[in-house]
Structures are given as structure tokens and as C-alpha cells.
Short mmCIF file of C-alpha atoms in Angstrom, two decimals:
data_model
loop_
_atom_site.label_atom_id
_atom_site.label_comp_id
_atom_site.label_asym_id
_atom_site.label_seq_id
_atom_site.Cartn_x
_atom_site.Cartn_y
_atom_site.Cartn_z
CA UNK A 28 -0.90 141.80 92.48
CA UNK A 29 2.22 142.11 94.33
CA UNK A 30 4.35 138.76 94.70
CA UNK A 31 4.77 139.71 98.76
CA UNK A 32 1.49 138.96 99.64
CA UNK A 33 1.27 135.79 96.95
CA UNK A 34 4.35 133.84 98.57
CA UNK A 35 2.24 133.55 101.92
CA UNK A 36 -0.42 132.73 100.63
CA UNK A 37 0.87 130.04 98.49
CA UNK A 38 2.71 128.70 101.78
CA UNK A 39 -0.88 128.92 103.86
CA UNK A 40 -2.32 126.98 100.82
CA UNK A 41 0.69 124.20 100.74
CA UNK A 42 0.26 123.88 104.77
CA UNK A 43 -3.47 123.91 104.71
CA UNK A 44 -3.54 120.81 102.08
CA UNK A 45 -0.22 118.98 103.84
CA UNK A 46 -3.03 119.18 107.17
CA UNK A 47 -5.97 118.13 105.42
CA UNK A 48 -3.92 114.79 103.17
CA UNK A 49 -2.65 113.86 106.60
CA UNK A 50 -5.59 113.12 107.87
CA UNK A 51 -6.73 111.16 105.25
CA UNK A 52 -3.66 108.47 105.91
CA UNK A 53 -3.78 105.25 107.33
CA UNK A 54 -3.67 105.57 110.82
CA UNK A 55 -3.61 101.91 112.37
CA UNK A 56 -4.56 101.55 116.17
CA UNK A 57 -2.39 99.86 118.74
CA UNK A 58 -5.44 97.60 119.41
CA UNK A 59 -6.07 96.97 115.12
CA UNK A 60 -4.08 94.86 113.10
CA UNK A 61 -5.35 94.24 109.80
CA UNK A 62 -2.20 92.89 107.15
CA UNK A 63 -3.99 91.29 103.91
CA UNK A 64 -7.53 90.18 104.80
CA UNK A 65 -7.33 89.15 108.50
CA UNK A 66 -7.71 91.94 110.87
CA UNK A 67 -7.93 91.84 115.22
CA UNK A 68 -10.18 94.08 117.00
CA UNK A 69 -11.68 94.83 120.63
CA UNK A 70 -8.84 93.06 122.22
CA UNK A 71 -8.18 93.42 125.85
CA UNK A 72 -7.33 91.57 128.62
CA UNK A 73 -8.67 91.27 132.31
CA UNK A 74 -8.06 88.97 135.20
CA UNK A 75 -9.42 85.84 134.83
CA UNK A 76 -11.44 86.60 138.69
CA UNK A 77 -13.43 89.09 138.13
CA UNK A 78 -14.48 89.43 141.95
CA UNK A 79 -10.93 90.20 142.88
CA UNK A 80 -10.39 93.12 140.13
CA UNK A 81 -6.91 92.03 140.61
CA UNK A 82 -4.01 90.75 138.44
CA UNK A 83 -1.05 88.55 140.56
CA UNK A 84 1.85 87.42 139.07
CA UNK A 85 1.71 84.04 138.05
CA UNK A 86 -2.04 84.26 138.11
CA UNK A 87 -4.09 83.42 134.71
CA UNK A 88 -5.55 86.38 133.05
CA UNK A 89 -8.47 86.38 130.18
CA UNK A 90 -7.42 87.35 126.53
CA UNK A 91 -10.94 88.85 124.62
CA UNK A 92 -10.50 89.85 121.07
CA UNK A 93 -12.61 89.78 117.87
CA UNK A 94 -10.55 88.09 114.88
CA UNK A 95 -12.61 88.56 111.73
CA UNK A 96 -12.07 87.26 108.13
CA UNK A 97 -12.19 89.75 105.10
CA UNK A 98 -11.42 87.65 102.61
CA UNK A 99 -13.77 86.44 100.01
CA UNK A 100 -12.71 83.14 99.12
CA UNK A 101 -10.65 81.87 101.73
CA UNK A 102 -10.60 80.31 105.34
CA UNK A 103 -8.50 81.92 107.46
CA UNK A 104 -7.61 79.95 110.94
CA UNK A 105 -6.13 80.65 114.55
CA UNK A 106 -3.13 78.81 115.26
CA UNK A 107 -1.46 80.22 118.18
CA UNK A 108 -1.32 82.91 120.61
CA UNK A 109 1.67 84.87 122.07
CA UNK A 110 3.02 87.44 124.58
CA UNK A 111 6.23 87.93 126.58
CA UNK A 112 3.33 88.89 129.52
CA UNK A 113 2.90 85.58 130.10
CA UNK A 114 5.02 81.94 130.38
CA UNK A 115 2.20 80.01 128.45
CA UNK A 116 -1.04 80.84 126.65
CA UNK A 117 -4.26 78.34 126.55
CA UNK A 118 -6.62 78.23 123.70
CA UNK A 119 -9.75 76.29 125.26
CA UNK A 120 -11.44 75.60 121.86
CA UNK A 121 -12.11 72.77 119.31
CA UNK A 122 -10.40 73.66 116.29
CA UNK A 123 -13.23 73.53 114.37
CA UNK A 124 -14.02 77.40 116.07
CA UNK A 125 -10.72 78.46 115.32
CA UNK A 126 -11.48 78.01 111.75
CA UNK A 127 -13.11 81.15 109.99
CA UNK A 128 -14.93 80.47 106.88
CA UNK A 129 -15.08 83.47 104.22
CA UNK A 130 -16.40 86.99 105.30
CA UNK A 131 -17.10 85.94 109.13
CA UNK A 132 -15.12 86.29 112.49
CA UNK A 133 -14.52 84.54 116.24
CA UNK A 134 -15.00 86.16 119.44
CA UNK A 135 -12.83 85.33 122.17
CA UNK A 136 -13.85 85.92 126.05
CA UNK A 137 -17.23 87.08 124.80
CA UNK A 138 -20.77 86.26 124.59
CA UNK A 139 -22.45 83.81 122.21
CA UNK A 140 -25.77 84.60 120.71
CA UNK A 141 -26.78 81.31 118.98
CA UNK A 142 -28.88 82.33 115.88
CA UNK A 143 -29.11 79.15 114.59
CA UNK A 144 -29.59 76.20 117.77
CA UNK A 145 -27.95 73.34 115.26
CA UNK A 146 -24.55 75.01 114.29
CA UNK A 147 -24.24 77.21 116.76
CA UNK A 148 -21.68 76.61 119.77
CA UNK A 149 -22.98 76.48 123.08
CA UNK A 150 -20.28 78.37 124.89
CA UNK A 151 -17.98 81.22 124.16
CA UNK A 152 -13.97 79.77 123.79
CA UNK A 153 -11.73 80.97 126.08
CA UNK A 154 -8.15 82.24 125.70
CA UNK A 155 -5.80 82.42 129.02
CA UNK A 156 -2.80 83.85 129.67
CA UNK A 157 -0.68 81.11 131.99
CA UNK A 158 1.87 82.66 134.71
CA UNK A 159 1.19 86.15 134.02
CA UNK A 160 4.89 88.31 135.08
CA UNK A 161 4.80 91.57 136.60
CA UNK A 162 5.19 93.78 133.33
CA UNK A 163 1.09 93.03 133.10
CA UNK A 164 -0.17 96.05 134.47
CA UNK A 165 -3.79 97.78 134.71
CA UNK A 166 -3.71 100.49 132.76
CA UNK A 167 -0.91 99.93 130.43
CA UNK A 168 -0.66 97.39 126.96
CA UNK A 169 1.59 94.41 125.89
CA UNK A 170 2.46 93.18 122.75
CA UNK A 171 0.13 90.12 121.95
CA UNK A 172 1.03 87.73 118.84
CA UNK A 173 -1.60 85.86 116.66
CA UNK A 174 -0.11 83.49 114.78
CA UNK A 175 -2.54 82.67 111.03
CA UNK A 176 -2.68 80.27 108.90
CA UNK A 177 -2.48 82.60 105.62
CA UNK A 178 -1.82 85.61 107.67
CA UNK A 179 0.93 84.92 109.39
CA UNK A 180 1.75 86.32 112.79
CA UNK A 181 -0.39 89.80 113.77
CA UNK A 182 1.39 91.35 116.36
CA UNK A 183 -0.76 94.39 118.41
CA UNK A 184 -0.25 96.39 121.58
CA UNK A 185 -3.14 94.99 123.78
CA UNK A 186 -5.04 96.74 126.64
CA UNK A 187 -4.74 95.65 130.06
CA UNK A 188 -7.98 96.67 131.62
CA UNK A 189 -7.88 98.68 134.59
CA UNK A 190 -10.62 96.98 136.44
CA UNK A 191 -13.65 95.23 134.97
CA UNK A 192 -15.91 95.66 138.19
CA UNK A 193 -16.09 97.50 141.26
CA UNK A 194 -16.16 96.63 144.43
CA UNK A 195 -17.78 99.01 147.32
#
């Protein structure tokens, strides 16, 4: 076997395996944050008039996200909410919802399905960005801050959406 032909092929082999361990890495979303056992998902945010498909400066805006509790043993809970997007932002929640117990998650902006008529809330809680400035664009993502109790703060890229209905 001659060593010309080996030395490329031992290069191929080397590059082939550097491809495939790549993707096998961690590769964290800008909409994912997931530090320890708390993790955000599905986040987005929309203007808080759906009929207008609009978003105006120092308008309010609607913040949906999934926050979801890995852990085991511990409650994890929703303290605060962030972004330089915005002047304020407004939890509308008890803080009894904010509160998730082991292995379970919140839903923000979205739909609740009560399973269980006793414990379950009636309505969804609501998070609203307050004064929204011009750098919230359709289309494009701003950093959004969750501030934990165990976690800490999460800080993700979150989607402005472009237009959550149409009008003819």
C-alpha cells in the first residue's frame, strides 16, 4: 500500500468524523433557553390588537412563551420579565400561576384546557409589553429576560411575529 494514497484518506476520514461529531453538539436556539432545569420555549410576541396586525410605538404588545420545569424536586417560579423593546412589562397573574411545581410548566398568551374544573384556572395569564419603542419590528427578534427564582435570569432572542392575521 503506498503511503500517497493513505494520507488522503486518513484526512477524508478525520473530516468525515469532525462533520458527523459536529452535529451531535449542543446547538441552543435563539428562541430556547434551558440553564440547569428551567428551560423557555415557543416564545413570541404579537400586537396586543390582533385586528390591526400592527405594532405602534408606545403601543402594548403580547409576550406568549411556554416556561416549563425539569427539575424533580424543586419549584421553580417567575419573577420578572425584561426587554430593552419596551419601557415596562405587565405580568397579569396571581402568583400562585407563576409558581411551577416539579416536572410541569406555564403558558403565557395561550389557551387553557382545564382538565381538572377544581384546580384549574379559568383564564390564560397574560404578559404585556408597556410602551413598546421602535426597535420592535415584524419580522425581526429582541432580547427578552426572565428573571427565576433558582434559575436566575434566562435571557433569549424572541420572535416578533410578522402578522398574526390577515386582513383582505
Amino acid at each position: 500500500m503506498s503511503t500517497h494514497f493513505a494520507r488522503p484518506a486518513v484526512a477524508a476520514a478525520v473530516t468525515a468524523l469532525a462533520i458527523a461529531l459536529s452535529g451531535c453538539s449542543e446547538n441552543q436556539s435563539d428562541n430556547t433557553a434551558e440553564p440547569a432545569d428551567t428551560s423557555i420555549d415557543n416564545a413570541y410576541i404579537v400586537p396586543a390588537f390582533d385586528q390591526s396586525c400592527a405594532l405602534q410605538t408606545d403601543a402594548p404588545a403580547d409576550l406568549s412563551f411556554t416556561a416549563t420545569n425539569n427539575s424533580s424536586t424543586t419549584t421553580e417560579t417567575l419573577q420578572r420579565i425584561s426587554t430593552p423593546a419596551a419601557s415596562d412589562v405587565t405580568i397579569t397573574a396571581p402568583d400562585s400561576v407563576l409558581a411551577m411545581e416539579p416536572q410541569s410548566s406555564i403558558a403565557a398568551g395561550q389557551p387553557v384546557e382545564n382538565t381538572n374544573e377544581t384546580t384549574a384556572p379559568d383564564e390564560p395569564f397574560h404578559v404585556t409589553l408597556q410602551g413598546v419603542k421602535n426597535t420592535l419590528q415584524p419580522g425581526k427578534s429582541v432580547p427578552v429576560a426572565f428573571q427565576f427564582e433558582r434559575a436566575g435570569t434566562l435571557t433569549i432572542n424572541v420572535a416578533v411575529d410578522a402578522c398574526p392575521t390577515q386582513k383582505d
